[in-house]
XYZ file of C-alpha atoms in Angstrom:
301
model
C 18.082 -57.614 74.163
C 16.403 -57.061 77.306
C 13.136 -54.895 77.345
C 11.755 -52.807 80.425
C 8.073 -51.654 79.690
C 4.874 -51.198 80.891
C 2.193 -52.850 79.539
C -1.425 -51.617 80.055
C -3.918 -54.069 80.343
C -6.863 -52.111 82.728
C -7.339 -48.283 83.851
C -10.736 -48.548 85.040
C -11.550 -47.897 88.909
C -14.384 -49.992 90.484
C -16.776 -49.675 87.618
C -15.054 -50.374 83.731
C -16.935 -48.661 81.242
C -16.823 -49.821 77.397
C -13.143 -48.113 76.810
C -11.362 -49.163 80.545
C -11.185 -52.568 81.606
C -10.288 -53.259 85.336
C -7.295 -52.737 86.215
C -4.407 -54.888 85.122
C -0.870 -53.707 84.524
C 2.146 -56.307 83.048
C 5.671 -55.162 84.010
C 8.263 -56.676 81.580
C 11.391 -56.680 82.988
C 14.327 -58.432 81.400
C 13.491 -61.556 81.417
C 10.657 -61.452 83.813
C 7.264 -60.530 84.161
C 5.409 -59.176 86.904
C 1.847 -58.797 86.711
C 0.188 -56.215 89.047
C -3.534 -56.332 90.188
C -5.372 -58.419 87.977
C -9.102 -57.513 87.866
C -12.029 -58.867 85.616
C -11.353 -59.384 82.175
C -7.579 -59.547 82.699
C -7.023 -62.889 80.883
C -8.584 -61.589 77.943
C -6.913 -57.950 77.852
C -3.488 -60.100 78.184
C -4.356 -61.856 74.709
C -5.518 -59.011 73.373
C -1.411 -57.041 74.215
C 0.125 -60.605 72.990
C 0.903 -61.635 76.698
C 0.896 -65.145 77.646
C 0.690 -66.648 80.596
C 4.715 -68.441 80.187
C 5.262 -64.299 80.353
C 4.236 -64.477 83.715
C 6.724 -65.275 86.567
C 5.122 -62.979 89.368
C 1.955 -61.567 90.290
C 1.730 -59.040 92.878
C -1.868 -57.867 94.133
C -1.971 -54.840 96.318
C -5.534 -55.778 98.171
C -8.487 -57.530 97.910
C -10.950 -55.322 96.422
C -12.722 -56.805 93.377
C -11.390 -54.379 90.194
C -7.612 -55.242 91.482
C -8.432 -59.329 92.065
C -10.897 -60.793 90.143
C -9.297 -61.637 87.600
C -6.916 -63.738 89.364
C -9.264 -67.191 89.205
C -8.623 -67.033 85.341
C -5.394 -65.960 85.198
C -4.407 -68.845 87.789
C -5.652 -71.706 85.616
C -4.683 -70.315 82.400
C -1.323 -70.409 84.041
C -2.465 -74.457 84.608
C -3.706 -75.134 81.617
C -0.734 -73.545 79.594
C 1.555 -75.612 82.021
C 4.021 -72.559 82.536
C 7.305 -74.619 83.232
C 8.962 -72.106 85.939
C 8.158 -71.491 89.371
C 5.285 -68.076 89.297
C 4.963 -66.301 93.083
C 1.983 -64.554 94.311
C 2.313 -62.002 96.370
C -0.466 -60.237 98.626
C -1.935 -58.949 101.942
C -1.502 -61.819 104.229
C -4.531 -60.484 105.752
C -6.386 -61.833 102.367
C -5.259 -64.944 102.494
C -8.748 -66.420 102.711
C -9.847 -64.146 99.526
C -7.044 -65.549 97.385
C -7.856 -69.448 98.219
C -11.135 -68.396 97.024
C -10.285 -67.445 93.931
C -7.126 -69.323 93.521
C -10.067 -72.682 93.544
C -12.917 -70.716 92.864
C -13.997 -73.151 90.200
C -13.157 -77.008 89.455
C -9.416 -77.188 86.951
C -6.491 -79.655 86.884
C -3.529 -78.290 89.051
C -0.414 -78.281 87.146
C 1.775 -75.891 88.214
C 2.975 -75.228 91.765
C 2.019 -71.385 92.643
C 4.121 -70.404 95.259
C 2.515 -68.038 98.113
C 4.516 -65.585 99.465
C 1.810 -63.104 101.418
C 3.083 -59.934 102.558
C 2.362 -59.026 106.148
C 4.874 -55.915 106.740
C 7.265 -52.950 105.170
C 10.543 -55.000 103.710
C 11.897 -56.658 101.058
C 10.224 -59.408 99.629
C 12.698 -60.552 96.903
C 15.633 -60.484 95.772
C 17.142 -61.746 91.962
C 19.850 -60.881 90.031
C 18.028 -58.195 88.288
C 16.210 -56.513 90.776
C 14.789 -56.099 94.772
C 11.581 -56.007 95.213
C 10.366 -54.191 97.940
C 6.591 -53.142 99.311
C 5.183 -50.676 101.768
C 1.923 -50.808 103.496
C -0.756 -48.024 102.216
C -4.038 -46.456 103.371
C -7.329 -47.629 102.097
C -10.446 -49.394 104.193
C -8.852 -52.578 103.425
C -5.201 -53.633 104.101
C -3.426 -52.638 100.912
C 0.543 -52.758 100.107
C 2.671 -50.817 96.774
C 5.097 -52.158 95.373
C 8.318 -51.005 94.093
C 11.732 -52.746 92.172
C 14.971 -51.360 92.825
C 17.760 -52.629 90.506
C 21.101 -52.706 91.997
C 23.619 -50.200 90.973
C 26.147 -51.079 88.839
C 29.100 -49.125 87.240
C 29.732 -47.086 83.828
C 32.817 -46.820 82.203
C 34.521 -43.776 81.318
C 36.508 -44.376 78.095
C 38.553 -41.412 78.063
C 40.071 -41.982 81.795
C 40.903 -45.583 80.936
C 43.107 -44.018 77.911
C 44.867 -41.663 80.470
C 45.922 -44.885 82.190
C 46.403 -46.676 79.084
C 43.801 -49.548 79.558
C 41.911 -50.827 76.982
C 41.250 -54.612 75.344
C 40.843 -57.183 77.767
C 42.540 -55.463 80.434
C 39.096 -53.264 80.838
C 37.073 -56.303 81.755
C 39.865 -57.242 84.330
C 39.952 -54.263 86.349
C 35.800 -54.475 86.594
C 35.993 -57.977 87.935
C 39.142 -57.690 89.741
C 38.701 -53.712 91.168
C 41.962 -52.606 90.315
C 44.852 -52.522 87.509
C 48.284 -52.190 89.115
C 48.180 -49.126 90.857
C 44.772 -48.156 89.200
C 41.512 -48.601 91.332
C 38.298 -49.225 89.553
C 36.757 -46.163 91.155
C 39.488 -43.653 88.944
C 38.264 -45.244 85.566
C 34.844 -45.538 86.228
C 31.515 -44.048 88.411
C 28.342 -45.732 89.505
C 25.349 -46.203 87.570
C 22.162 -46.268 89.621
C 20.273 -48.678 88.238
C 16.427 -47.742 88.073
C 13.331 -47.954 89.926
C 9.711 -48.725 89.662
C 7.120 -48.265 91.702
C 3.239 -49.348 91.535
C 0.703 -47.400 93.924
C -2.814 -48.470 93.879
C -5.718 -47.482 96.574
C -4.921 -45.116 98.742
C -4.452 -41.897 100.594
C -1.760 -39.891 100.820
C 0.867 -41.295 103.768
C 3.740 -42.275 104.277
C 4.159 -45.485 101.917
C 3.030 -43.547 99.402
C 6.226 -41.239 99.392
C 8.802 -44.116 100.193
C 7.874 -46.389 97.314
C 7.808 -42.947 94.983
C 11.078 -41.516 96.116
C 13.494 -41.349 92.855
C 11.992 -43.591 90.190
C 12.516 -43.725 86.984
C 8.933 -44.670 86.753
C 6.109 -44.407 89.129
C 2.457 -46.136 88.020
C -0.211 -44.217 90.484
C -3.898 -43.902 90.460
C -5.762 -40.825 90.569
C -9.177 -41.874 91.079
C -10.211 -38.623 91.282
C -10.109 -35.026 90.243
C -8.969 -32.125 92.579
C -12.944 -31.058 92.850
C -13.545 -34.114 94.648
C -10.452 -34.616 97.163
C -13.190 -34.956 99.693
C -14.419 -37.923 98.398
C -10.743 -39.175 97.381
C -9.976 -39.160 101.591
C -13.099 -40.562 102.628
C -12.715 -43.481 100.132
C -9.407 -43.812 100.956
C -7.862 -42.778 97.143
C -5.807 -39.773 95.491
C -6.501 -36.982 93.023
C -4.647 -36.233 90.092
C -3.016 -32.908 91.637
C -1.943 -35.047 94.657
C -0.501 -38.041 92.279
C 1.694 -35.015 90.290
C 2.378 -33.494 93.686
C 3.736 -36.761 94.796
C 6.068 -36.977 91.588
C 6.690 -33.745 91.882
C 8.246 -34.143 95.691
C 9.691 -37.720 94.958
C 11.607 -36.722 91.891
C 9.889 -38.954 89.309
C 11.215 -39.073 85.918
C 7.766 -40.701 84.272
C 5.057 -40.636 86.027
C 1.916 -42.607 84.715
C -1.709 -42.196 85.885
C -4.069 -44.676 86.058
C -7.345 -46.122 87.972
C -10.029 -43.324 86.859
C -13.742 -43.373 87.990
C -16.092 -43.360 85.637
C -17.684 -40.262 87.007
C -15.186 -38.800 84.206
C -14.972 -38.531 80.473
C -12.404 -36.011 79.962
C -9.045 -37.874 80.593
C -6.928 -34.936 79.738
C -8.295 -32.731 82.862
C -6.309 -35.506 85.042
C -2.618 -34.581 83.254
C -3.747 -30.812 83.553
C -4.284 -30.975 87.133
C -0.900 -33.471 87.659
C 0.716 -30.612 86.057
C -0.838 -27.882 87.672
C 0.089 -29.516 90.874
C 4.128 -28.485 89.638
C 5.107 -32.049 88.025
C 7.251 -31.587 85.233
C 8.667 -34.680 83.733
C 7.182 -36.852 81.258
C 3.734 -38.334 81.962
C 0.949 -40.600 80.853
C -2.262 -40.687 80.688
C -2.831 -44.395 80.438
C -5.525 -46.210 78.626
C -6.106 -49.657 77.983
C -3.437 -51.704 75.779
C -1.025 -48.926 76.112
C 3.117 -49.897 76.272
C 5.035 -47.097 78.374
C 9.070 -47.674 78.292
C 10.446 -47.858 81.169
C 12.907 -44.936 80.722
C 16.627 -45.235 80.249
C 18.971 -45.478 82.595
C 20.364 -41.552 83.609
């Protein structure tokens, strides 16, 4: 049975305090998993949510800032030491490139697995499998800094009670899907498309342009609201978002879950950050997220 979730692994900002680790964030999906901005401590939060490094098969860092990369020296030889048997892609800021080598060989391990680099260096599509697209956009933050975002492709739902009208059922119902038609019957009259669903992950930034492409209709959208609304100052000249402009975003974008996530530790009241997301009109489901936390991806509409 395939699982689409969420897991947790870091909500801290630039400082952790002794509940938040640095970030850290484990998409399982299908098969697959994508891990997203692995700061400090990473390795050891994955053990700690029963991840393993043969979970991994991506990792996708959104800049070079120490709570979102750190953690990638450890991460990238447990991945060598465990001798993960299939191929694991890194994705990142080509303009990094130097900051990954350094932490890709930060220390002295035996290389046994082949880490393919695929740096990101523009607005586009970066890969494509059977199960999803994965897609980034360039944000706004001091440092060059990309989101990311997965796009399943659309598929098709069934709809039992016009396949009776026409009298189709048994095998003849997985014909007309691979074949588009029955006869006279197209696949379009027995049948209507299922948009498959979309994630997207939006670390550092301010609010622009990438920030609203990678939210636009997903069925979940991980976003962090460094801030409170009391401080949007600071949020612009750091280059981050408050929690009112995260919900606002959801809000516009038509979010169906909308989880918040990389909180300073100026903070100790994380339920002010859902009260302003909602005060900012954002009215589907939403997470505060703390550390070791699973969030389901939600089901398909």
């Amino acid at each position: 049975m395939s699982v689409r979730e969420l897991v947790v692994l870091g909500t801290a900002s630039q400082v952790p305090t002794r509940h938040r680790n640095h970030n850290g964030y484990l998409l399982r999906w299908d098969g697959e998993g994508i891990l997203f901005d692995p700061g400090e401590g990473t390795q050891r939060q994955m053990l700690r949510a029963g991840a393993a490094a043969h979970d991994l098969h991506r990792i996708c860092v959104t800049h070079f800032h120490g709570d979102h990369s750190l953690g990638l020296a450890g991460v990238i030889q447990r991945i060598n030491l465990d001798r993960v048997p299939h191929e694991i892609t890194a994705h990142f800021p080509r303009s990094g490139q130097r900051f990954y080598d350094r932490l890709r060989y930060s220390t002295a391990y035996r290389e046994t697995v082949p880490l393919t680099e695929a740096p990101v260096d523009s607005d586009g599509v970066l890969a494509t499998t059977a199960s999803y697209v994965l897609e980034a956009r360039k944000l706004s933050h001091p440092v060059e800094s990309y989101g990311y975002r997965l796009v399943e492709p659309d598929g098709r739902r069934m709809l039992p009670e016009r396949l009776a009208s026409y009298g189709i059922r048994g095998a003849d119902v997985g014909r007309i899907q691979r074949e588009g038609a029955l006869g006279e019957v197209s696949l379009d009259e027995v049948s209507e498309v299922r948009r498959g669903q979309r994630f997207a992950f939006v670390m550092d930034t301010r609010l622009c342009d990438g920030v609203y492409a990678l939210a636009e209709g997903c069925d979940m959208l991980v976003i962090e609201s460094t801030f409170l609304d009391g401080d949007v100052k600071l949020a612009v000249d750091h280059g981050h978002l408050t929690a009112g402009q995260a919900g606002a975003v959801a809000r516009d974008a038509g979010v169906r879950h909308l989880v918040l996530t990389h909180f300073s530790q100026r903070y100790d009241d994380p339920e002010e950050f859902e009260r302003q997301a909602r005060a900012a009109g954002f009215e589907g489901e939403l997470t505060v997220a703390h550390d070791l936390l699973r969030v389901p991806v939600p089901k398909r509409r």
